Every structure is written in structure tokens, then in C-alpha cells.
mmCIF file of C-alpha atoms in Angstrom:
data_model
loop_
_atom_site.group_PDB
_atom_site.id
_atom_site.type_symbol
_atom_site.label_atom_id
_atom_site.label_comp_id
_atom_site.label_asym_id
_atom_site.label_seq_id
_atom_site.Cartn_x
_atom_site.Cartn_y
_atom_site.Cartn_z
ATOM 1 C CA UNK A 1 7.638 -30.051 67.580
ATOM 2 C CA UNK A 2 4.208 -29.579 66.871
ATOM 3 C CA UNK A 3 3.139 -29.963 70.766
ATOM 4 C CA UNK A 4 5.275 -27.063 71.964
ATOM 5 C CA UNK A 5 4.362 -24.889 69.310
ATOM 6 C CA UNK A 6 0.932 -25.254 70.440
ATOM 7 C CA UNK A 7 2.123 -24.358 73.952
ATOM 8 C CA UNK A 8 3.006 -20.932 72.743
ATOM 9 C CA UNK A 9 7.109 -21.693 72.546
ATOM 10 C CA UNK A 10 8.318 -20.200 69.728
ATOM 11 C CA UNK A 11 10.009 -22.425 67.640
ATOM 12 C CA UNK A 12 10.993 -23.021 63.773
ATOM 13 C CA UNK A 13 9.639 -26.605 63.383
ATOM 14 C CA UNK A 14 12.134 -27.421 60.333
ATOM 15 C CA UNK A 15 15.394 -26.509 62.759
ATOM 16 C CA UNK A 16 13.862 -28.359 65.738
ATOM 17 C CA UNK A 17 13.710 -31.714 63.762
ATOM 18 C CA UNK A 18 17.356 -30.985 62.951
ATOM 19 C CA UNK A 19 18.254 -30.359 66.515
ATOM 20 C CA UNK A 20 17.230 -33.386 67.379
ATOM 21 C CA UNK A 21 19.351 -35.261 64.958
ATOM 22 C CA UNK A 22 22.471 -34.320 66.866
ATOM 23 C CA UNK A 23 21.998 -36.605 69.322
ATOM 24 C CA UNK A 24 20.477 -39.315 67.137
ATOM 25 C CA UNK A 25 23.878 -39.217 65.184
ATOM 26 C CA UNK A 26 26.255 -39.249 67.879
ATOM 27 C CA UNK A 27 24.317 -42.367 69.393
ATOM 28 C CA UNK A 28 24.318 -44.138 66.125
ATOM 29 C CA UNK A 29 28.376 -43.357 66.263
ATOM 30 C CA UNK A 30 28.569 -44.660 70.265
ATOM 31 C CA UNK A 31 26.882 -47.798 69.726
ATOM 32 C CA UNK A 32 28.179 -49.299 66.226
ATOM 33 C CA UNK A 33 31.115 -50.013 67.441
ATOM 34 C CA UNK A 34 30.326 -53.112 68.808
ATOM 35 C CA UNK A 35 29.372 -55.419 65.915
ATOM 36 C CA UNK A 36 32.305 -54.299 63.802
ATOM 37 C CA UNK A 37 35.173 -55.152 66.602
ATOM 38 C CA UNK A 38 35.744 -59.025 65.023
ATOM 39 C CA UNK A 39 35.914 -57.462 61.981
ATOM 40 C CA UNK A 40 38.386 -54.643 62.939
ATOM 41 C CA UNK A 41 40.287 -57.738 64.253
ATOM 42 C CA UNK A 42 40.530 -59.590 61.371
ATOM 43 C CA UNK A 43 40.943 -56.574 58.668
ATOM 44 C CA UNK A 44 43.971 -55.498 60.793
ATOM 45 C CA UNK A 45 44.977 -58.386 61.688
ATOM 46 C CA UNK A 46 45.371 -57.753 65.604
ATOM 47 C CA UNK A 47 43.962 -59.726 68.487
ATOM 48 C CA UNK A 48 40.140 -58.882 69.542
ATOM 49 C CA UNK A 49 41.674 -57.259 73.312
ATOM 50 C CA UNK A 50 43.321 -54.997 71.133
ATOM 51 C CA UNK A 51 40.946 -54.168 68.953
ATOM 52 C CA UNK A 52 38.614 -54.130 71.766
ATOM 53 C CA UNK A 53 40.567 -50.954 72.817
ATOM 54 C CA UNK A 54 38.697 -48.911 70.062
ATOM 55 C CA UNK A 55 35.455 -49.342 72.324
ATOM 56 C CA UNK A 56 37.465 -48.516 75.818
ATOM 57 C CA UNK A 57 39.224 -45.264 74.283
ATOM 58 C CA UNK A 58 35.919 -44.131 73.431
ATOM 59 C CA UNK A 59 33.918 -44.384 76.278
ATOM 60 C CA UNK A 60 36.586 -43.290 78.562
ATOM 61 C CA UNK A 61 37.419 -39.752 76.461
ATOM 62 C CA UNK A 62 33.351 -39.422 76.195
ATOM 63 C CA UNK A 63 32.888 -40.074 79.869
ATOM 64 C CA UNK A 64 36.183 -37.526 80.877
ATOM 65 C CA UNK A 65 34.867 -34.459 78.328
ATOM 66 C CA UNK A 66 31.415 -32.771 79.260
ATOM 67 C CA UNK A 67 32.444 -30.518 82.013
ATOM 68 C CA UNK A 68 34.866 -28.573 79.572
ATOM 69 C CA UNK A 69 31.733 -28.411 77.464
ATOM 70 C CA UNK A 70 29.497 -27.109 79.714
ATOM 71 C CA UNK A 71 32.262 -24.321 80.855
ATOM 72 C CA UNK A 72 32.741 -23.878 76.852
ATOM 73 C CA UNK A 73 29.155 -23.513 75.925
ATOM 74 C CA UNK A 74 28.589 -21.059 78.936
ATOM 75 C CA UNK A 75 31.064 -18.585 77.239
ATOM 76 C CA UNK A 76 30.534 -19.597 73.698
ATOM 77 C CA UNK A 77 26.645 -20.678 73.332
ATOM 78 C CA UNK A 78 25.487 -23.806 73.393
ATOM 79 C CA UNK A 79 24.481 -23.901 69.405
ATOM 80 C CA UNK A 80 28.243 -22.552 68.788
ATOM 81 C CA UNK A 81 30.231 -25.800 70.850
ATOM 82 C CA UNK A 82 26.734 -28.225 69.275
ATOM 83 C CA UNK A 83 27.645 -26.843 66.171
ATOM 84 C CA UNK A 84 31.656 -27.383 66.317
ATOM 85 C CA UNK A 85 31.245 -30.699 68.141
ATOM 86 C CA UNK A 86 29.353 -32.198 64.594
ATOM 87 C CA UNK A 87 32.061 -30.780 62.625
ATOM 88 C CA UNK A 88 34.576 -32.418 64.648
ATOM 89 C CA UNK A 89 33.016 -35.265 64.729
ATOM 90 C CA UNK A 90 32.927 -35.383 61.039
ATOM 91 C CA UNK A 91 36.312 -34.903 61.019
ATOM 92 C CA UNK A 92 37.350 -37.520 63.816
ATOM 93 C CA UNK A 93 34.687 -40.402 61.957
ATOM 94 C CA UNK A 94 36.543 -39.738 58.335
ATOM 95 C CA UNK A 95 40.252 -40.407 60.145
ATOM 96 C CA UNK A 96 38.621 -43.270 61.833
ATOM 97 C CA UNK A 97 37.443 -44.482 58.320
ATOM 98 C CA UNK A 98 40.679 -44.158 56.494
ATOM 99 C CA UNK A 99 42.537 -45.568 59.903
ATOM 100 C CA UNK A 100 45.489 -47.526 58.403
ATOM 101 C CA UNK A 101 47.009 -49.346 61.796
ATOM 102 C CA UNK A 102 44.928 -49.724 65.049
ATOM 103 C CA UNK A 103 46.932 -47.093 66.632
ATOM 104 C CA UNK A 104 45.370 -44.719 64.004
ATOM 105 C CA UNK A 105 42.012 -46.209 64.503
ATOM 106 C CA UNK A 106 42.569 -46.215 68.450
ATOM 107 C CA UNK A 107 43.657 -42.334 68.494
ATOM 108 C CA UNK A 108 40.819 -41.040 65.932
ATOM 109 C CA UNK A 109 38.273 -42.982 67.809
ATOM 110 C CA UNK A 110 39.152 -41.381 71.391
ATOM 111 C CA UNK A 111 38.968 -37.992 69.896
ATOM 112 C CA UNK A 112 35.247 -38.874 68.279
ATOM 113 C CA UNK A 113 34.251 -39.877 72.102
ATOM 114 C CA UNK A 114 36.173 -36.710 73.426
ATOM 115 C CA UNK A 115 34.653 -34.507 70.593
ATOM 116 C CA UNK A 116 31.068 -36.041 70.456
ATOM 117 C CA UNK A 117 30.181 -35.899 74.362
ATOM 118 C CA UNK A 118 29.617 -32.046 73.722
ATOM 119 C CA UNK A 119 25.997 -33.111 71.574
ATOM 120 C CA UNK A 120 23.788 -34.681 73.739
ATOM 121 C CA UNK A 121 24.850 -33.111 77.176
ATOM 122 C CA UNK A 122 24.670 -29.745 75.577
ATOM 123 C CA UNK A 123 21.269 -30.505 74.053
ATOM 124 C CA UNK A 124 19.697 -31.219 77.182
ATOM 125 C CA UNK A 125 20.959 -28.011 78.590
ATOM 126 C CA UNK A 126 19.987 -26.163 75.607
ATOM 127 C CA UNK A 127 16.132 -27.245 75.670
ATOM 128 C CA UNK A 128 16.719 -26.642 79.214
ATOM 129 C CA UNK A 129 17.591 -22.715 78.215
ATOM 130 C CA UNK A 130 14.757 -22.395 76.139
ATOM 131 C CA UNK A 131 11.964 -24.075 77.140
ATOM 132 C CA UNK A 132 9.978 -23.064 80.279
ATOM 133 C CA UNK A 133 9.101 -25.840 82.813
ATOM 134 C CA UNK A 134 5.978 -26.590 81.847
ATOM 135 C CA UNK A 135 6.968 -27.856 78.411
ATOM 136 C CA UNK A 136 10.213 -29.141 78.826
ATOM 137 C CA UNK A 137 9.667 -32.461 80.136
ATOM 138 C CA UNK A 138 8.071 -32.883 76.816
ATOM 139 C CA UNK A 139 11.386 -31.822 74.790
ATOM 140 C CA UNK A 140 13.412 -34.117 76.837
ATOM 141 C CA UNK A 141 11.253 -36.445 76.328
ATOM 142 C CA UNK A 142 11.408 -36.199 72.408
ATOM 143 C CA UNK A 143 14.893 -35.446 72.337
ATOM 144 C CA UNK A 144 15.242 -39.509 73.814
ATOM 145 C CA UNK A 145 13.208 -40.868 71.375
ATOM 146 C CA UNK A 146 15.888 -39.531 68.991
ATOM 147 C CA UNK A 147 18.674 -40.952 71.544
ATOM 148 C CA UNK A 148 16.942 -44.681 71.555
ATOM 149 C CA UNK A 149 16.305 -44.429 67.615
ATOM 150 C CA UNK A 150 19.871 -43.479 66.781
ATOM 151 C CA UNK A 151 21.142 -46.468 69.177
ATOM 152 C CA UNK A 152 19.333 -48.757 67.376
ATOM 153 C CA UNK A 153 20.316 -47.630 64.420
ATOM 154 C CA UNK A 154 23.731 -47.798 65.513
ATOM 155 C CA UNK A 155 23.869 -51.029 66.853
ATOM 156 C CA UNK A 156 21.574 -52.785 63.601
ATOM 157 C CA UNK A 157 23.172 -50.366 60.987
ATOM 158 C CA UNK A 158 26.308 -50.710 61.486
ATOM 159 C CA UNK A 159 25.918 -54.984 61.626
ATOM 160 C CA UNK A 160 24.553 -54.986 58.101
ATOM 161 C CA UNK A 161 27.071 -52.463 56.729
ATOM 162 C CA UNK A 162 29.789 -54.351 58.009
ATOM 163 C CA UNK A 163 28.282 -57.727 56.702
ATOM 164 C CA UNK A 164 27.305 -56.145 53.163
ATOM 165 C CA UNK A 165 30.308 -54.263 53.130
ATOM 166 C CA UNK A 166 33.246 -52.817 55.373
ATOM 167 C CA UNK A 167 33.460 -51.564 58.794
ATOM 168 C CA UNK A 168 35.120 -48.732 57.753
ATOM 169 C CA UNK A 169 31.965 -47.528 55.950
ATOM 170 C CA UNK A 170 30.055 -47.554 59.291
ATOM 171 C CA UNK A 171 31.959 -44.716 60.187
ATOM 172 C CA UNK A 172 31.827 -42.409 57.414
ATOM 173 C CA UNK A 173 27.701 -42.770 57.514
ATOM 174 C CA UNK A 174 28.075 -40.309 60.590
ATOM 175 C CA UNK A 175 30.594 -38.348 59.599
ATOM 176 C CA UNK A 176 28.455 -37.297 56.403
ATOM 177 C CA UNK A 177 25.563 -36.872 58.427
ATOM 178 C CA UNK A 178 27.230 -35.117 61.258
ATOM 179 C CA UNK A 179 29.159 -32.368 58.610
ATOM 180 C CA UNK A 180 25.483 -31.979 57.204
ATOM 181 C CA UNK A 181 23.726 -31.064 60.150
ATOM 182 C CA UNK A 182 26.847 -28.969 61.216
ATOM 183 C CA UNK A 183 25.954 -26.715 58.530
ATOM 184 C CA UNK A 184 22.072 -26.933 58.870
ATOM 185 C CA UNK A 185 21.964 -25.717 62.152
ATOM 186 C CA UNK A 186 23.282 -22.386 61.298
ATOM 187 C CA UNK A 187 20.093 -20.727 61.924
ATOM 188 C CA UNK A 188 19.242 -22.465 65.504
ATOM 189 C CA UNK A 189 19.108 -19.284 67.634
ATOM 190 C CA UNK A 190 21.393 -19.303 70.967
ATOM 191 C CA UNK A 191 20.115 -20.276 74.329
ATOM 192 C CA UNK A 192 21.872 -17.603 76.308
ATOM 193 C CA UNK A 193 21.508 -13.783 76.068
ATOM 194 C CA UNK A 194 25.282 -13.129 76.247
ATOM 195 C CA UNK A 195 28.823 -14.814 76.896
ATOM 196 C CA UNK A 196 29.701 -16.121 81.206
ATOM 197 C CA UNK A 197 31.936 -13.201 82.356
ATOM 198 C CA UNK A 198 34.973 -16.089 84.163
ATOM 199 C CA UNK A 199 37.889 -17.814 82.203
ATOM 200 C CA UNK A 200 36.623 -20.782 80.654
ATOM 201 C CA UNK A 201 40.204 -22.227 81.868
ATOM 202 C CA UNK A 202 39.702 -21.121 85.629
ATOM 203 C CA UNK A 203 35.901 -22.488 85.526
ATOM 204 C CA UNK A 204 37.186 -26.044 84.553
ATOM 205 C CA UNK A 205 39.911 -26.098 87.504
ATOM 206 C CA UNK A 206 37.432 -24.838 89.702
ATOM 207 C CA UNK A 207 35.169 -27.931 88.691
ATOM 208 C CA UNK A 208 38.168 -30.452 88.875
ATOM 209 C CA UNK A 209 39.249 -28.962 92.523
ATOM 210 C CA UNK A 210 35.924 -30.309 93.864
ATOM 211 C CA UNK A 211 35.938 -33.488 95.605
ATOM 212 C CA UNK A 212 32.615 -34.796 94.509
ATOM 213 C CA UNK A 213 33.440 -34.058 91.173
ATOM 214 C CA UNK A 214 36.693 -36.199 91.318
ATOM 215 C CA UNK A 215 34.595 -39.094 93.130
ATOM 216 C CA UNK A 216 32.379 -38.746 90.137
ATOM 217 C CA UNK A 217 34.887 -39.047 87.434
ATOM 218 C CA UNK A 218 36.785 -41.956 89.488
ATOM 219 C CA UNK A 219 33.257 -44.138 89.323
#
């Protein structure tokens, strides 16, 4: 990030290029899905509407998870939950992979949505933590260009992969690159000066006892 580094924020340029992959791989693991559900269909021999279901589970677990990561982060740090999120992820994409049934496939691919929704929230609230106003639009900003490249190459990669080869390599292309950066980012310093002080537990009930927040979740 040579522009903020000229701003005077003090940054390691190496471990801000690898911040910004998070996002990149998590959106290249949201959006390949589509192109490879005929060929889910066919290689487990199901009807598309059910295979369709890998997309649905997804989405909804993604859509359901970031307030728990936002109360988690607050106690944990925001580099910690990034940093466990990849793992999982890793984890989650390699089950996915090796999915023998679409129940398998269905189940590993709701916990990649559930586990990956704690990236790209939690890096906006990150550069949000360390970058003052004047220069953060500019982060953001970068950080999306990573967010638009890595649907792209979500969407084209995984078509080829799946033409050349299987679907089920599509999914371990993340889950090598997510366990990578997992361990890369071990250095990225924390956003917050110390742990939030409230249950993480009683933060998250106090978040679904809100009725806007319900209306939100419900649209």
C-alpha cells in the first residue's frame, strides 16, 4: 500500500498485500459455485434443485454469521477470528472436496459460508481500526479491488477447472490458498489495544433481542 505509506500510516507493505488476499479468496470460494452446479448434478447423480442447495446453504449460513464475528473479534482481535476464519475455511473447502454424497457436500459447504463471512466483514472493520479517516476511504477502496478480482476469478476459474478437470478441484484451490495465508498473517499486528470487557455470549443475545436487527436478518 504504497499510497498510505506515503500518508504517514505505518504499515509493513509485504503483510498488507497479504491482508488483502483474505477477502480475494473467500470471494473466489462464494462465487465458483455457480458454474460447477450441472456438474455436481451429474457427478452425483442428483437432480440440479438439489444440487442447487449447495449454493442456498451457503449464502444463507454466510448471510446468518457476521454478528457473532463482530462480538468475537471485539474480545479476541480482529487478526485472531481473520486468522481462524482462513483456517477453517481450509478445513470446510477440503471436506467439501472429498464430499462423497450431496448431504456431505451440502453440510461442508454451509459451514464454509458460516466460517468464511468472518473475512471480509472483519477486514473492513479492521482497516477501519487502523487507519485514520483521511486515508481509509483509500483502503476500502483497495481492499474491493481485491473483492471484484477474486469474484472474477471465482466465477471464470472455477468454469475452466471444472471443464479441464473436476469440480471438486475448484474447491481445494481455496482451501490451499486460504491455509497459506492463515499462516502468513501471523505477523499482522491487532487492531485493538486490548480484549471488550462483556460476554461474547451476552453481546450476541443482546444483538438478536433488537428488533431492527431481526427485521434485518428476516430480509
Amino acid at each position: 500500500m504504497p499510497k498510505l505509506a506515503a500518508m504517514g500510516v505505518a504499515t509493513d507493505s509485504r503483510l498488507s498485500r497479504l491482508f488483502y488476499l483474505g477477502p480475494f479468496i473467500t470471494m473466489m470460494d462464494r462465487y465458483c459455485i455457480a458454474p460447477m452446479l450441472i456438474p455436481i448434478a451429474l457427478s452425483l447423480r442428483v437432480p440440479f434443485s438439489a444440487a442447487a442447495g449447495v449454493a442456498t446453504w451457503y449464502y444463507l449460513a454466510y448471510g446468518l454469521m457476521p454478528p457473532v464475528y463482530g462480538v468475537l473479534s471485539d474480545r479476541f482481535g480482529r487478526v485472531r477470528i481473520i486468522r481462524g476464519a482462513l483456517a477453517g475455511v481450509a478445513v470446510s473447502d477440503t471436506l467439501a472436496a472429498l464430499a462423497p454424497t450431496l448431504t456431505a457436500l451440502l453440510v461442508a459447504r454451509a459451514a464454509t459460508g458460516a466460517i468464511a463471512c468472518g473475512v471480509l466483514p472483519l477486514s473492513l472493520v479492521y482497516l477501519g481500526d487502523r487507519f485514520p479517516f483521511a486515508v481509509r476511504q483509500q483502503a476500502i477502496a483497495d481492499l474491493l479491488v481485491w473483492v471484484a478480482l477474486g469474484t472474477t476469478a471465482g466465477t471464470v476459474g472455477a468454469g475452466l477447472i471444472t471443464h479441464v478437470a473436476t469440480w471438486r478441484l475448484v474447491f481445494l484451490v481455496p482451501a490451499a490458498l486460504a491455509a497459506t495465508l492463515a499462516l502468513l498473517l501471523r505477523d499482522l499486528p491487532e487492531s485493538l489495544a486490548g480484549p471488550a470487557t462483556a460476554e461474547p455470549l451476552a453481546q450476541v443475545r443482546e444483538v438478536f433481542t433488537r428488533p431492527w436487527a431481526l427485521l434485518l436478518f428476516g430480509l
